[in-house]
mmCIF file of C-alpha atoms in Angstrom:
data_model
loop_
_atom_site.group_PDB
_atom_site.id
_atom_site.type_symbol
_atom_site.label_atom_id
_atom_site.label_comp_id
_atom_site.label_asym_id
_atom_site.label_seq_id
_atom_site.Cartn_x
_atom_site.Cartn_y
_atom_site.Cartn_z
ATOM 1 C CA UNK A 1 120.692 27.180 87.402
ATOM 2 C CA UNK A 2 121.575 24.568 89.854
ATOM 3 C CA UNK A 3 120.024 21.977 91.968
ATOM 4 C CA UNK A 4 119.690 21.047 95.593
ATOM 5 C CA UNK A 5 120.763 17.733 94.831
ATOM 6 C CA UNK A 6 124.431 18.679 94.244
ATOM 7 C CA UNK A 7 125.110 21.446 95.755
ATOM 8 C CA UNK A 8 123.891 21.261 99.458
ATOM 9 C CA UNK A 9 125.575 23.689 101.077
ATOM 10 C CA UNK A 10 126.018 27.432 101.272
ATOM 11 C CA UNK A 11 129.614 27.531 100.416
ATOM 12 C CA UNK A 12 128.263 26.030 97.169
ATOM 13 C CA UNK A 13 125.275 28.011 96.859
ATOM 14 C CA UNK A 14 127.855 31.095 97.013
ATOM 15 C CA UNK A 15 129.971 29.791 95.010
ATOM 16 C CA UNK A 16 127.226 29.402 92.125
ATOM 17 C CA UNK A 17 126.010 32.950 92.952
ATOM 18 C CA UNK A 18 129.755 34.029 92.870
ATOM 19 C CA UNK A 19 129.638 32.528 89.105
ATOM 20 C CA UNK A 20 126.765 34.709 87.974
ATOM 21 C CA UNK A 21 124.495 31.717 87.907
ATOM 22 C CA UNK A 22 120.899 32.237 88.476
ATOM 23 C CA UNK A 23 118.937 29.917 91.367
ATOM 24 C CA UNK A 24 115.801 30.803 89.474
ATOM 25 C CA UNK A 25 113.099 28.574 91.762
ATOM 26 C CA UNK A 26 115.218 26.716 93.612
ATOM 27 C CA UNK A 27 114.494 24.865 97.098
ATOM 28 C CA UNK A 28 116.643 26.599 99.778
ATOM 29 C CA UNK A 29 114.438 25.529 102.622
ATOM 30 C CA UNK A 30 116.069 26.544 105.606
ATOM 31 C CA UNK A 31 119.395 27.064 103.827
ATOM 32 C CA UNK A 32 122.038 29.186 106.400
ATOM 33 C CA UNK A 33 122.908 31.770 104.276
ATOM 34 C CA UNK A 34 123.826 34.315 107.448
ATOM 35 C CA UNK A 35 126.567 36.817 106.939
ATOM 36 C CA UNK A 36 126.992 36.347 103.108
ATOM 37 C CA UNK A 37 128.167 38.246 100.341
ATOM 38 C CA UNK A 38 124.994 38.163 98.280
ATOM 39 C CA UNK A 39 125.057 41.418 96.189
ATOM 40 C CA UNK A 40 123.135 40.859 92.733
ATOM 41 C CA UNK A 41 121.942 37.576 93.462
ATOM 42 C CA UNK A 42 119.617 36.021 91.105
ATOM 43 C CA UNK A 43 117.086 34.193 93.295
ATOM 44 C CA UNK A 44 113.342 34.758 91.699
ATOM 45 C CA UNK A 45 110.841 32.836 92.721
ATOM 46 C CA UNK A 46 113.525 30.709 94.643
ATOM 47 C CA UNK A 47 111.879 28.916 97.860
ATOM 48 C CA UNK A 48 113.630 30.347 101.298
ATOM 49 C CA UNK A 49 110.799 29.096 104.326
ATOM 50 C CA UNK A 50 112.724 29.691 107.348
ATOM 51 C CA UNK A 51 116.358 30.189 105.572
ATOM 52 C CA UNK A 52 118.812 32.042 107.884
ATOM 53 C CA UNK A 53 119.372 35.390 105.996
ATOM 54 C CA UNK A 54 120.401 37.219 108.539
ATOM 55 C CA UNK A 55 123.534 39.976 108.165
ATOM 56 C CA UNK A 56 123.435 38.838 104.747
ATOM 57 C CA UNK A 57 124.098 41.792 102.050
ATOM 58 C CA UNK A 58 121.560 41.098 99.463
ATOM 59 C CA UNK A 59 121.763 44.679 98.013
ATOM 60 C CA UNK A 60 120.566 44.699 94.631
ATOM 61 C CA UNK A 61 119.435 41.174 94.943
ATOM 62 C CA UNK A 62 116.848 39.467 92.578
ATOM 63 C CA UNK A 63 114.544 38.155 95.172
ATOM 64 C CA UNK A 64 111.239 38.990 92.956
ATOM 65 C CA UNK A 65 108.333 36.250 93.779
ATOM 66 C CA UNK A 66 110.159 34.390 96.457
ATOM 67 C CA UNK A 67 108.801 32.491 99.046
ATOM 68 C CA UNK A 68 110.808 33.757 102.488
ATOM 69 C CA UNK A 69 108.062 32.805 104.727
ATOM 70 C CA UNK A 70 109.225 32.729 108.426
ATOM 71 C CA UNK A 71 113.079 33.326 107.110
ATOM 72 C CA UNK A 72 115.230 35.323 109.081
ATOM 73 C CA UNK A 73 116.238 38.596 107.715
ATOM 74 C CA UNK A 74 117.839 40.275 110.776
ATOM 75 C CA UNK A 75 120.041 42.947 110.138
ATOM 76 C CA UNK A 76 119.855 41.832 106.332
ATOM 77 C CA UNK A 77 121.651 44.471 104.132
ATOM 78 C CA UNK A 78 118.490 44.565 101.313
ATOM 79 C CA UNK A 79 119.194 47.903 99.756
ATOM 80 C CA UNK A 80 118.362 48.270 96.300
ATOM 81 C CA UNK A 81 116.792 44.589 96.805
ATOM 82 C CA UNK A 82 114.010 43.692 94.183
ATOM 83 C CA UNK A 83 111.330 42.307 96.446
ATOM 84 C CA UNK A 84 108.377 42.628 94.000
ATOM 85 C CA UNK A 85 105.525 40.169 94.508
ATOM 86 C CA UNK A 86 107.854 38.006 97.204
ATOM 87 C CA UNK A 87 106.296 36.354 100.184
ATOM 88 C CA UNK A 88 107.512 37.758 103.645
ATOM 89 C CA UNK A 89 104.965 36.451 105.971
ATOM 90 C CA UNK A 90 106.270 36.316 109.379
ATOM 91 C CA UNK A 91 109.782 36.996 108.587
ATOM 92 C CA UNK A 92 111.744 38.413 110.757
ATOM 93 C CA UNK A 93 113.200 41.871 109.487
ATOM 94 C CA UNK A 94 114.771 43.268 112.896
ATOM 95 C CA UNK A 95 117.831 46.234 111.707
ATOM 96 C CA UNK A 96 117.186 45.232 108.124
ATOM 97 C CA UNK A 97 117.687 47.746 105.872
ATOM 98 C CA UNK A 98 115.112 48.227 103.212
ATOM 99 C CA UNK A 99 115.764 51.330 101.547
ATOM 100 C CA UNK A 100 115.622 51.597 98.023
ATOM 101 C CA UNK A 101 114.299 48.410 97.991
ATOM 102 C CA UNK A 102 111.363 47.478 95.336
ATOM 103 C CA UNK A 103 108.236 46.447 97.810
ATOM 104 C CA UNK A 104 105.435 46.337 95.147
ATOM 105 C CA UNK A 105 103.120 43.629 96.074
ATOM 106 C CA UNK A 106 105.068 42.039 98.785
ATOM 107 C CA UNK A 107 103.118 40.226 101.439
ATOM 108 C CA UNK A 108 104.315 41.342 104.946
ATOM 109 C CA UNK A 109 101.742 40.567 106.787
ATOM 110 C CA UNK A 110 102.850 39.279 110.318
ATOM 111 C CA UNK A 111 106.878 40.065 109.538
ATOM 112 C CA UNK A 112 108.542 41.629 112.137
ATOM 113 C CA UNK A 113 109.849 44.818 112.564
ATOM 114 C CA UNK A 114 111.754 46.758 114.825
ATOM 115 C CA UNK A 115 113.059 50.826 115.682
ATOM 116 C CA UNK A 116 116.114 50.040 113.875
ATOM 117 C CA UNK A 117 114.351 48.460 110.297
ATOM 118 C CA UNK A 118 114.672 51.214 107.336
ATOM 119 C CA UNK A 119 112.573 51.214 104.851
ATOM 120 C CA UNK A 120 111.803 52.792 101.765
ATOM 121 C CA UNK A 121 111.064 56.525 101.564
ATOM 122 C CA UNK A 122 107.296 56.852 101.029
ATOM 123 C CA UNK A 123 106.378 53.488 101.836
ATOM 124 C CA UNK A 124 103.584 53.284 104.436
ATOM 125 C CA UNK A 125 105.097 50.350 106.338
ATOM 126 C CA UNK A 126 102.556 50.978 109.163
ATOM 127 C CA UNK A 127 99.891 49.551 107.346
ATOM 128 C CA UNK A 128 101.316 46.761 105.398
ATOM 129 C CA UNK A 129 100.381 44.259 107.841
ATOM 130 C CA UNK A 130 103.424 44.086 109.673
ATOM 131 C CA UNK A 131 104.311 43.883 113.478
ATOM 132 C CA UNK A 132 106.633 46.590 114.609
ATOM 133 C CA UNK A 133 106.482 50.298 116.266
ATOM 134 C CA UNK A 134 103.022 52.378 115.820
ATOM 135 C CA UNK A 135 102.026 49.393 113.105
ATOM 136 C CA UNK A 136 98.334 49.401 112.510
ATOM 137 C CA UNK A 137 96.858 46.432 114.000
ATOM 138 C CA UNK A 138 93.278 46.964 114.698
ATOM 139 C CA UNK A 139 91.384 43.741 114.214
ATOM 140 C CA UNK A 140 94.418 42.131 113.552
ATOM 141 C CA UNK A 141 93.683 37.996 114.185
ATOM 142 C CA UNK A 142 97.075 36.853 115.916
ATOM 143 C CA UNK A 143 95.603 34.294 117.770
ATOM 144 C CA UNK A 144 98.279 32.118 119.249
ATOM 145 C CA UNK A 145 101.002 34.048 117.323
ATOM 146 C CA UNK A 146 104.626 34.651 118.447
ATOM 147 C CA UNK A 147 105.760 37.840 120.081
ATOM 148 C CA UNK A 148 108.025 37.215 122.522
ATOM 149 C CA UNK A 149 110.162 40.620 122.583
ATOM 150 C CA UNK A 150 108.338 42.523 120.111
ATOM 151 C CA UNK A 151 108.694 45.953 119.850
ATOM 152 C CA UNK A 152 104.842 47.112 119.789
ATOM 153 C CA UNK A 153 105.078 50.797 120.803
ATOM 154 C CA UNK A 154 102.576 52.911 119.973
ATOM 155 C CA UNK A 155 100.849 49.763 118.078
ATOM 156 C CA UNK A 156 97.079 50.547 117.618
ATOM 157 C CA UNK A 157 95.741 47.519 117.917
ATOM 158 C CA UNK A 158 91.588 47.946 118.291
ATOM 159 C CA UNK A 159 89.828 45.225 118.927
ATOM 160 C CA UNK A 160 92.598 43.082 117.763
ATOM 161 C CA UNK A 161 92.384 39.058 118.010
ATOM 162 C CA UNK A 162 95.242 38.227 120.569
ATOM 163 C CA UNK A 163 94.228 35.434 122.405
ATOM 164 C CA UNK A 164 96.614 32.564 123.442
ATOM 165 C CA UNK A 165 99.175 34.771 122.184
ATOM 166 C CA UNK A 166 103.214 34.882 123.486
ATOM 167 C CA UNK A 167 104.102 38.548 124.374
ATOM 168 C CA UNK A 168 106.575 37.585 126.900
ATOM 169 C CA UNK A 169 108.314 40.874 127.285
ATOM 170 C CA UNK A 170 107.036 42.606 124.490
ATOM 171 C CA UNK A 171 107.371 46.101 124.483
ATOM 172 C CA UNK A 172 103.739 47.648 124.311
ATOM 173 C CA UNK A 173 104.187 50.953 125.954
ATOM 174 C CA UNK A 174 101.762 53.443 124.507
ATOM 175 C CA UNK A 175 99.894 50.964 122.346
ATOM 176 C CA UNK A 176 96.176 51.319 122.207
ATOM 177 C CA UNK A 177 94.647 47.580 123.182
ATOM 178 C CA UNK A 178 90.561 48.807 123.369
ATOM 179 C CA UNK A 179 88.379 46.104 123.569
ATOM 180 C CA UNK A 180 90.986 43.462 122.422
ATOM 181 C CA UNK A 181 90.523 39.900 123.122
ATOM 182 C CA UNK A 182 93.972 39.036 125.211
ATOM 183 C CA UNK A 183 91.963 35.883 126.677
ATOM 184 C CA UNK A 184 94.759 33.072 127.859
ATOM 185 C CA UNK A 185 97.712 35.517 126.261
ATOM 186 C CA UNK A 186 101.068 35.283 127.858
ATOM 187 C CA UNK A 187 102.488 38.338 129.088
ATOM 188 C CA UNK A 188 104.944 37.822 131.723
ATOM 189 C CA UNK A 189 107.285 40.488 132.142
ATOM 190 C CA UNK A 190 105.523 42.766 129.049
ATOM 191 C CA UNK A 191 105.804 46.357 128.985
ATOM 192 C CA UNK A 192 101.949 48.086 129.026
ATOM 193 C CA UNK A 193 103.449 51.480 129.806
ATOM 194 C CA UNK A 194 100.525 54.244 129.389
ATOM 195 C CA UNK A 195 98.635 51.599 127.395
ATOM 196 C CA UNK A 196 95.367 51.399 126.715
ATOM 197 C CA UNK A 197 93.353 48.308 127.784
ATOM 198 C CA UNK A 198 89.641 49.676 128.383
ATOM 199 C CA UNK A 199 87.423 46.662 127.428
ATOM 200 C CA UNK A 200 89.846 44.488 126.580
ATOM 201 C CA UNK A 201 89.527 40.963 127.622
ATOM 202 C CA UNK A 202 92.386 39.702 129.952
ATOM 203 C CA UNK A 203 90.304 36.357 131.126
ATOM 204 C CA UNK A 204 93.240 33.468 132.090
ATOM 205 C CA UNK A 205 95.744 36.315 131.152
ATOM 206 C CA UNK A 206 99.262 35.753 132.414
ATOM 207 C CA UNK A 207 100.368 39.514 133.921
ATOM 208 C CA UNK A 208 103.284 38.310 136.450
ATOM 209 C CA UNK A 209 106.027 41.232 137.036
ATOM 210 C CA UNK A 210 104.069 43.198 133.530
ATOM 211 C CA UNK A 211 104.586 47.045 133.780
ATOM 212 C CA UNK A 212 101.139 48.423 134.236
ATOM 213 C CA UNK A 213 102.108 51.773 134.813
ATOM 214 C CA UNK A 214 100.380 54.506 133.698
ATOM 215 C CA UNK A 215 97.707 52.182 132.035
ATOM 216 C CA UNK A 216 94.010 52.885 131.279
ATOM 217 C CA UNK A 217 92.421 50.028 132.606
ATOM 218 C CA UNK A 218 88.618 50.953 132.627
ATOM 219 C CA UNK A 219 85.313 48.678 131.862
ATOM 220 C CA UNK A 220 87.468 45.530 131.439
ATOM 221 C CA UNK A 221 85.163 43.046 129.418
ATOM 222 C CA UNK A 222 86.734 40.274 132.031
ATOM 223 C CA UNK A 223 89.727 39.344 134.146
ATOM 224 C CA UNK A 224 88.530 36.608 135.071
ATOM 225 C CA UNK A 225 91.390 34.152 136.277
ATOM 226 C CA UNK A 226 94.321 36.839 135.383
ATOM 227 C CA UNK A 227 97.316 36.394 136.954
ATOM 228 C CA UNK A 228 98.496 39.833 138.293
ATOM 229 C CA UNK A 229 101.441 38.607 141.003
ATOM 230 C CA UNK A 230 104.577 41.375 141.227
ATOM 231 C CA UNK A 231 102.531 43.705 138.629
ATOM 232 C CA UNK A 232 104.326 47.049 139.041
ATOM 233 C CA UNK A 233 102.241 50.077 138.508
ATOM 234 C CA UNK A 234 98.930 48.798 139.968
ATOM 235 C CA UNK A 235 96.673 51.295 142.358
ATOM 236 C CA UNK A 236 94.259 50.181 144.877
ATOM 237 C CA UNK A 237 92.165 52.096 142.603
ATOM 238 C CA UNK A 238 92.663 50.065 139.693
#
């Protein structure tokens, strides 16, 4: 095992890895570690918050009980990856690929997600708390969270708690949005395709240039102070 102390930088942290020595609970904080050949790394229980993971291949990797909160896992290579009881919350796992990977106990809950993330066979990624295609978001609280450019379609999110939060061009075609509270939310430029918005709460909502087409838009709890300028998809009806 190694410390941060002397060896600060990821051509030493490979280099380590390279060696076959473990980083068993290290500090990596916010370590770049993009593009790297990480294949069998031992890193359990070793502290990533906000590392830069992305287009690494961690295939096979030990990353059992790690803390990977907020890191960036974007077209990660994690197949094979032992994941068991490690901390994902609100990391980003855009094109990573998942499959075969050992997801027992991980904590997902606001990680992103997109069309092109594979998971495991069998596991029901939909409901594991994560933001991403058809995820299953009702009563969800992300109050204030960040979404610009999420790929949301076909979320069901019921009632969820969405207020103050940035969807700036989010992609929400087809996703169900009953009686959620979208009070203050930015969503310039978002994508409400065929969505469904009856009773939702769009008070001090920012709408400019959103894609309302197609939208059910019926017993709105309030829009009170929405901002609806260059909406496309609007009838005089609605």
């Amino acid at each position: 095992m190694i410390s941060r102390e002397t060896h600060k930088t990821p051509q030493e942290v490979l280099a380590v890895l390279k060696a076959g020595v473990a980083l068993i609970q290290k500090d990596l904080y916010q370590f770049n570690l993009s593009g790297l050949e990480l294949q069998r790394a031992n890193l359990h229980q070793a502290t990533l918050i906000r590392g830069n993971l992305s287009k690494a291949d961690l295939s096979a990797a030990d990353l059992s009980g790690a803390d990977l909160r907020a890191a960036d896992l974007c077209q990660a290579i994690l197949k094979d990856a032992n994941l068991e009881g490690a901390c994902l919350y609100r990391a980003d796992l855009s094109g990573a690929d998942l499959r075969g990977a050992n997801l027992t106990t991980t904590k997902l809950l606001g990680a992103r997600y997109d069309s092109q993330t594979l998971f495991p066979e069998g596991f029901n990624y939909k409901s594991s708390g994560a933001i991403g295609p058809n995820a299953y978001l009702n009563g969800a609280q992300l109050n204030t969270a960040n979404l610009r450019h999420a790929d949301l379609q076909g979320a069901s999110m019921l009632g969820a708690y969405l207020g103050g939060a940035d969807l700036t061009r989010a992609n929400l075609q087809g996703a169900r949005l009953t009686q959620a509270d979208l009070r203050k939310a930015w969503l310039p430029g978002v994508s409400l395709r065929n969505a469904r918005l009856n009773g939702a709460n769009l008070a001090g909502a920012d709408l400019r240039a959103a894609d309302l087409t197609g939208v059910e838009f019926e017993q709105m709890e309030s829009i009170a102070g929405a901002d609806f300028t260059h909406v496309q998809g609007l009838t005089d009806e609605m």
